[in-house]
Amino acid sequence: MLRSVVSFLDDKRGVKEECGDDRITECTVKTEEYETSADATNEGMAVKLKEEDEEQKVSEETPEITEYNEESSNQSFHRVLVFTQASNKEKTTNSHLFHCPQCEKTFAKIQFLKTHLRVHTGEKPYGCSHCGRRFSHLASLTGHRRTHTGEKPYQCFQCGKRFALSGSLKLHERIHTGEKPYQCLQCGKSFSRHAFLKKHQRMHSGEKPFCCLECGKRFSHPSSLKDHEGSHTGGKPYSCSECGRQFSHPSSLKVHERIHSGEKPYHCTQCGKNFSHLTSLKIHVRIHTGERPYQCSQCGKGFSHAGLLKGHERIHTGEKPYHCTQCEKSFTQSSALKVHQRIHTGEKPYCCSECDKCFSHPGSLKIHQRKHTGEKPYQCEQCGKSFYRSWYLKVHQRIHTEEKDISSS
């Protein structure tokens, strides 16, 4: 049976693609999603193998009968395929399944196995005529071409947003449905994307697989590495039209521009507070959930943010890497140095909207605003008197302490 299928495919090698672009468009489903996701996140072969069943599903809907050039085909691909055909003789007699000799995955048809083998051989026979980028599957190329044409045939019925890939639409719809099928076995947290789960798991494992070739510094995410690499090359091609500040990555520029526009698209459902960056919202939500995933190995204290843990650890080490060039004073955190430097510059960027008084630190402005609002959040447990500063409460509590000392004597 295997030989008859192979001979049938050989007869069809010269036949051009009979599935039109419209049909291929309908059948892209998740192959596009995971092909693109694997390239974008550098997750590599592991991600592609994990999602291979989805690619098989797509191939079953759209059989791949393409023009095949044997001379230009990768030699290693043919060696693996010949070995596969030989090893499959006994296996296909009863089960009618085709087995991959590299990872033991099974397929119902040999053309599905041929497509899968490209994961191992690295063969990418489908090239983009616009930019030269190559793909292992025709459906992935079809989806990629839309980045050049601007075509977005898949529309969300909830909000009207359009997408070039059906897989991208499916991921987007989880925002509306709240579906989070990928769960962390360590802490139980769930995610809408497999890539988000893998990134989260590195927080537990401490894994940093992305390494800078210039200085050896390691990162847990490829975008962080890409931003870092710009510090070596000096290349910052993305410039802010408002202030001229330059960035090495377009996403960094997009976030920065929200400072000028005031846009805060990320909304906390618990308290209504808005944020300009998704990461800021995620950190903020931990205030409500009480989650503190970053733990100090020295004293066990937990923190909601990795930066807070890093700053805390310097208490144990005594490290103060941030130095003031004006007075040589040192600090454990860069934010503390920034606030300190305003003493020398006289800068007071935080101004009260009620009386126009300005402050060098946002905390000082917040305390000052309580004079206008009448808010007094610090209350004495002894007599119920309230204060708008914690320090005033501490001074007040000495009255009760002194009364106790007098009465006891």
PDB file of N, CA and C in Angstrom, residues 242 254-265 276:
ATOM      1  N   GLU A 242       7.483  63.498  18.638  1.00  0.00           N
ATOM      2  CA  GLU A 242       7.193  64.559  19.605  1.00  0.00           C
ATOM      3  C   GLU A 242       8.460  65.115  20.253  1.00  0.00           C
ATOM      4  N   LYS A 254       6.226  52.665  20.498  1.00  0.00           N
ATOM      5  CA  LYS A 254       4.771  52.724  20.640  1.00  0.00           C
ATOM      6  C   LYS A 254       4.357  52.967  22.089  1.00  0.00           C
ATOM      7  N   VAL A 255       5.030  52.285  23.010  1.00  0.00           N
ATOM      8  CA  VAL A 255       4.752  52.476  24.436  1.00  0.00           C
ATOM      9  C   VAL A 255       5.136  53.886  24.863  1.00  0.00           C
ATOM     10  N   HIS A 256       6.293  54.354  24.397  1.00  0.00           N
ATOM     11  CA  HIS A 256       6.761  55.696  24.748  1.00  0.00           C
ATOM     12  C   HIS A 256       5.794  56.777  24.282  1.00  0.00           C
ATOM     13  N   GLU A 257       5.235  56.624  23.102  1.00  0.00           N
ATOM     14  CA  GLU A 257       4.339  57.637  22.529  1.00  0.00           C
ATOM     15  C   GLU A 257       3.091  57.856  23.373  1.00  0.00           C
ATOM     16  N   ARG A 258       2.745  56.861  24.185  1.00  0.00           N
ATOM     17  CA  ARG A 258       1.581  57.003  25.072  1.00  0.00           C
ATOM     18  C   ARG A 258       1.815  58.053  26.163  1.00  0.00           C
ATOM     19  N   ILE A 259       3.091  58.364  26.438  1.00  0.00           N
ATOM     20  CA  ILE A 259       3.408  59.429  27.396  1.00  0.00           C
ATOM     21  C   ILE A 259       2.876  60.755  26.861  1.00  0.00           C
ATOM     22  N   HIS A 260       3.053  60.967  25.563  1.00  0.00           N
ATOM     23  CA  HIS A 260       2.595  62.216  24.937  1.00  0.00           C
ATOM     24  C   HIS A 260       1.094  62.220  24.689  1.00  0.00           C
ATOM     25  N   SER A 261       0.552  61.085  24.268  1.00  0.00           N
ATOM     26  CA  SER A 261      -0.881  61.022  23.938  1.00  0.00           C
ATOM     27  C   SER A 261      -1.766  60.848  25.166  1.00  0.00           C
ATOM     28  N   GLY A 262      -1.168  60.338  26.260  1.00  0.00           N
ATOM     29  CA  GLY A 262      -1.959  60.091  27.469  1.00  0.00           C
ATOM     30  C   GLY A 262      -2.795  58.831  27.374  1.00  0.00           C
ATOM     31  N   GLU A 263      -2.589  58.052  26.313  1.00  0.00           N
ATOM     32  CA  GLU A 263      -3.368  56.834  26.109  1.00  0.00           C
ATOM     33  C   GLU A 263      -3.017  55.783  27.168  1.00  0.00           C
ATOM     34  N   LYS A 264      -4.067  55.208  27.755  1.00  0.00           N
ATOM     35  CA  LYS A 264      -3.902  54.138  28.742  1.00  0.00           C
ATOM     36  C   LYS A 264      -4.904  53.032  28.426  1.00  0.00           C
ATOM     37  N   PRO A 265      -4.532  52.161  27.484  1.00  0.00           N
ATOM     38  CA  PRO A 265      -5.499  51.181  26.979  1.00  0.00           C
ATOM     39  C   PRO A 265      -5.738  49.959  27.865  1.00  0.00           C
ATOM     40  N   SER A 276      -0.758  52.458  30.731  1.00  0.00           N
ATOM     41  CA  SER A 276      -0.285  52.627  29.357  1.00  0.00           C
ATOM     42  C   SER A 276       0.444  51.396  28.844  1.00  0.00           C
TER      43      SER A 276
END
